[in-house]
Short mmCIF file of C-alpha atoms in Angstrom, two decimals:
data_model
loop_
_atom_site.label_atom_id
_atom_site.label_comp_id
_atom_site.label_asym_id
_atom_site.label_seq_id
_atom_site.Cartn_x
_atom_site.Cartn_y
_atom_site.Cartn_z
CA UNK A 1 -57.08 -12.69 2.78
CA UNK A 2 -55.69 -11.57 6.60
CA UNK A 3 -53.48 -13.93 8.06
CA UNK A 4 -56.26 -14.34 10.77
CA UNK A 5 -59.10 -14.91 8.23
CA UNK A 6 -56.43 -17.81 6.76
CA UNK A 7 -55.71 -18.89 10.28
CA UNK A 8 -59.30 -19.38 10.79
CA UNK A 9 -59.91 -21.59 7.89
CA UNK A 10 -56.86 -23.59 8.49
CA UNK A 11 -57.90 -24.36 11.89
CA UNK A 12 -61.51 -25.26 10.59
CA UNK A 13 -60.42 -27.44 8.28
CA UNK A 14 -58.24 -29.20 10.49
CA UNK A 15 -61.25 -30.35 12.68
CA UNK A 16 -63.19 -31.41 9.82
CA UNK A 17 -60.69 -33.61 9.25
CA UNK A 18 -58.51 -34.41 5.65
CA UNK A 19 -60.46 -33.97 2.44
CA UNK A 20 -61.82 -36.82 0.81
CA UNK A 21 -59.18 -37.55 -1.74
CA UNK A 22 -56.18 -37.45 0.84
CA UNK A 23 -58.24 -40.18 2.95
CA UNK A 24 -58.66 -42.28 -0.42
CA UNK A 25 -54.90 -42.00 -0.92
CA UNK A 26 -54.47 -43.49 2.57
CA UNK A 27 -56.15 -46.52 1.66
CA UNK A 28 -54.83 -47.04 -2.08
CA UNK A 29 -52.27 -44.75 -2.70
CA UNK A 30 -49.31 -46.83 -2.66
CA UNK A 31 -46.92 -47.74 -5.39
CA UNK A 32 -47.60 -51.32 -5.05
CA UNK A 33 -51.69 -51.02 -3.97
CA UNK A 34 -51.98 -49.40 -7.35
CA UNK A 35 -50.35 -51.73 -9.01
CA UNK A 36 -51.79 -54.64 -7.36
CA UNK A 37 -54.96 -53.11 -7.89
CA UNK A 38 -54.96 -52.06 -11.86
CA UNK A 39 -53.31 -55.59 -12.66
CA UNK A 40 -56.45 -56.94 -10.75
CA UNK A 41 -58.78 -55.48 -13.26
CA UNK A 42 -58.35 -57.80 -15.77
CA UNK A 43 -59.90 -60.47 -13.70
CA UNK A 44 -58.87 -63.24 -10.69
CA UNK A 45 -54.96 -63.75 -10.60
CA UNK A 46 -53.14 -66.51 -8.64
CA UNK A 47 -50.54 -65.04 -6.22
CA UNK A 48 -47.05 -65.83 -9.00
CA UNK A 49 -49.13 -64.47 -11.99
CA UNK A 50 -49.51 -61.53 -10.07
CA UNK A 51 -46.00 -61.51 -8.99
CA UNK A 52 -44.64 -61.68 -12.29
CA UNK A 53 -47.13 -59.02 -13.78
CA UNK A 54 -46.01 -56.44 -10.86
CA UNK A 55 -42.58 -57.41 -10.42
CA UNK A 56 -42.96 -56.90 -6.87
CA UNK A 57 -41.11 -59.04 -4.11
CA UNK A 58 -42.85 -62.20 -2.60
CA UNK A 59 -42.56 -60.47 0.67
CA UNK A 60 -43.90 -57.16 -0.64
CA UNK A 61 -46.69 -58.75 -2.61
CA UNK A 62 -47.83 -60.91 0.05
CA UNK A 63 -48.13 -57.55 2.67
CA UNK A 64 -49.48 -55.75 -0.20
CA UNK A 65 -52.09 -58.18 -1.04
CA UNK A 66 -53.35 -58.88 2.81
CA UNK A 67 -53.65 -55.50 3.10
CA UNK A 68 -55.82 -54.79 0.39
CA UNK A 69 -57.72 -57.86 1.77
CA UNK A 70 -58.06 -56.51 5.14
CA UNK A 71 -59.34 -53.43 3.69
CA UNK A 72 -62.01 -55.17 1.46
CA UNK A 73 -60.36 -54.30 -2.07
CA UNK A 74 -59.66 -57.69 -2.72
CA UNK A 75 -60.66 -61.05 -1.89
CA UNK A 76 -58.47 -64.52 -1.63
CA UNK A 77 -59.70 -68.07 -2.57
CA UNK A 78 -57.39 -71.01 -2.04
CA UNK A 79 -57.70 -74.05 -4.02
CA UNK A 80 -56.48 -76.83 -2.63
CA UNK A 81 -56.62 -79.37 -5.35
CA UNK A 82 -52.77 -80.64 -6.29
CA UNK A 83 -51.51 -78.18 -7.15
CA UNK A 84 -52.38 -75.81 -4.31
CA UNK A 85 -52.99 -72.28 -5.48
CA UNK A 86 -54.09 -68.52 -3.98
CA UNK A 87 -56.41 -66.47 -6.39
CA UNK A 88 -56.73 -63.07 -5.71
CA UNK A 89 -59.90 -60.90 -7.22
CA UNK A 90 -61.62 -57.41 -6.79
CA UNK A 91 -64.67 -57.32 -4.67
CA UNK A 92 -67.20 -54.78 -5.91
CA UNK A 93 -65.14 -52.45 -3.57
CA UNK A 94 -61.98 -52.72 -5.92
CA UNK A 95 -64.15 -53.01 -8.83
CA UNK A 96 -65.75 -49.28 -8.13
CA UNK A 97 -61.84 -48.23 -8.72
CA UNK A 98 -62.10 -49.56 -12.53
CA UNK A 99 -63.48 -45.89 -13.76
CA UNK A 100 -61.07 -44.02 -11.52
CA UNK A 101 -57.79 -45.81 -12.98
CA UNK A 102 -59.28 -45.51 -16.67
CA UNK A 103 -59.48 -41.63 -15.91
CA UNK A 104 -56.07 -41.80 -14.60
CA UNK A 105 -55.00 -43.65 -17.76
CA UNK A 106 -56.72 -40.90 -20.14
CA UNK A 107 -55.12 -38.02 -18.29
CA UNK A 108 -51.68 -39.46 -18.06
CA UNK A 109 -51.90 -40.35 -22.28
CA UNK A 110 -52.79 -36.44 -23.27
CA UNK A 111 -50.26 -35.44 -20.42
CA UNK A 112 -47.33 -37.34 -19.79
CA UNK A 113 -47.01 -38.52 -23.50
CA UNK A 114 -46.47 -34.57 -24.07
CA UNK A 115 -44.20 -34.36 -21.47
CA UNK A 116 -41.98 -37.75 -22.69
CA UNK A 117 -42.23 -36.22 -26.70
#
């Protein structure tokens, strides 16, 4: 391919915009969104399960968690009976993720287990 023909499609590609999966990544490609997120799958957590299941800061978890809130990943419920609590739980946005992370989970046991062997 001619540098021009290349230059071409670069430039194209660049109006269109970033692919799909590099816009995804935005939104939950953290360390700690992925986290958050898988550890979510296995159903409402209040906000110290959560923090002892991730091992992530307070201060962390807390930005983490509002921001997967603000983006509609996850939803909060407060409970205000003694003893006050925060629950945290996938909408049916962060549910939709469930089949992506068990792919994720398949490839990394046939490839990363070779590469750890």
């Amino acid at each position: 391919m001619s540098s021009e023909v290349f230059s071409e499609a670069a430039e194209t590609e660049a109006e269109e915009g970033p692919c799909a999966i590099v816009e995804s990544m935005e939104q939950i490609g953290s360390k700690w969104r992925l986290v958050v997120l898988h550890e979510l799958q296995n159903g409402e957590r209040r906000f110290n399960e959560l923090k002892r299941a991730t091992d992530a800061s307070s201060r962390t978890l807390s930005r983490v968690l509002d921001d997967l809130q603000e983006m509609d990943f996850v939803e909060r419920r407060l409970e205000e009976d003694a003893p006050v609590a925060t629950y945290y739980e996938l909408t049916d946005k962060g549910r939709s993720l469930c089949p992506v992370f068990d792919e994720i989970e398949g490839w990394a046991e046939e490839w990363l287990a070779a590469c750890q062997g």
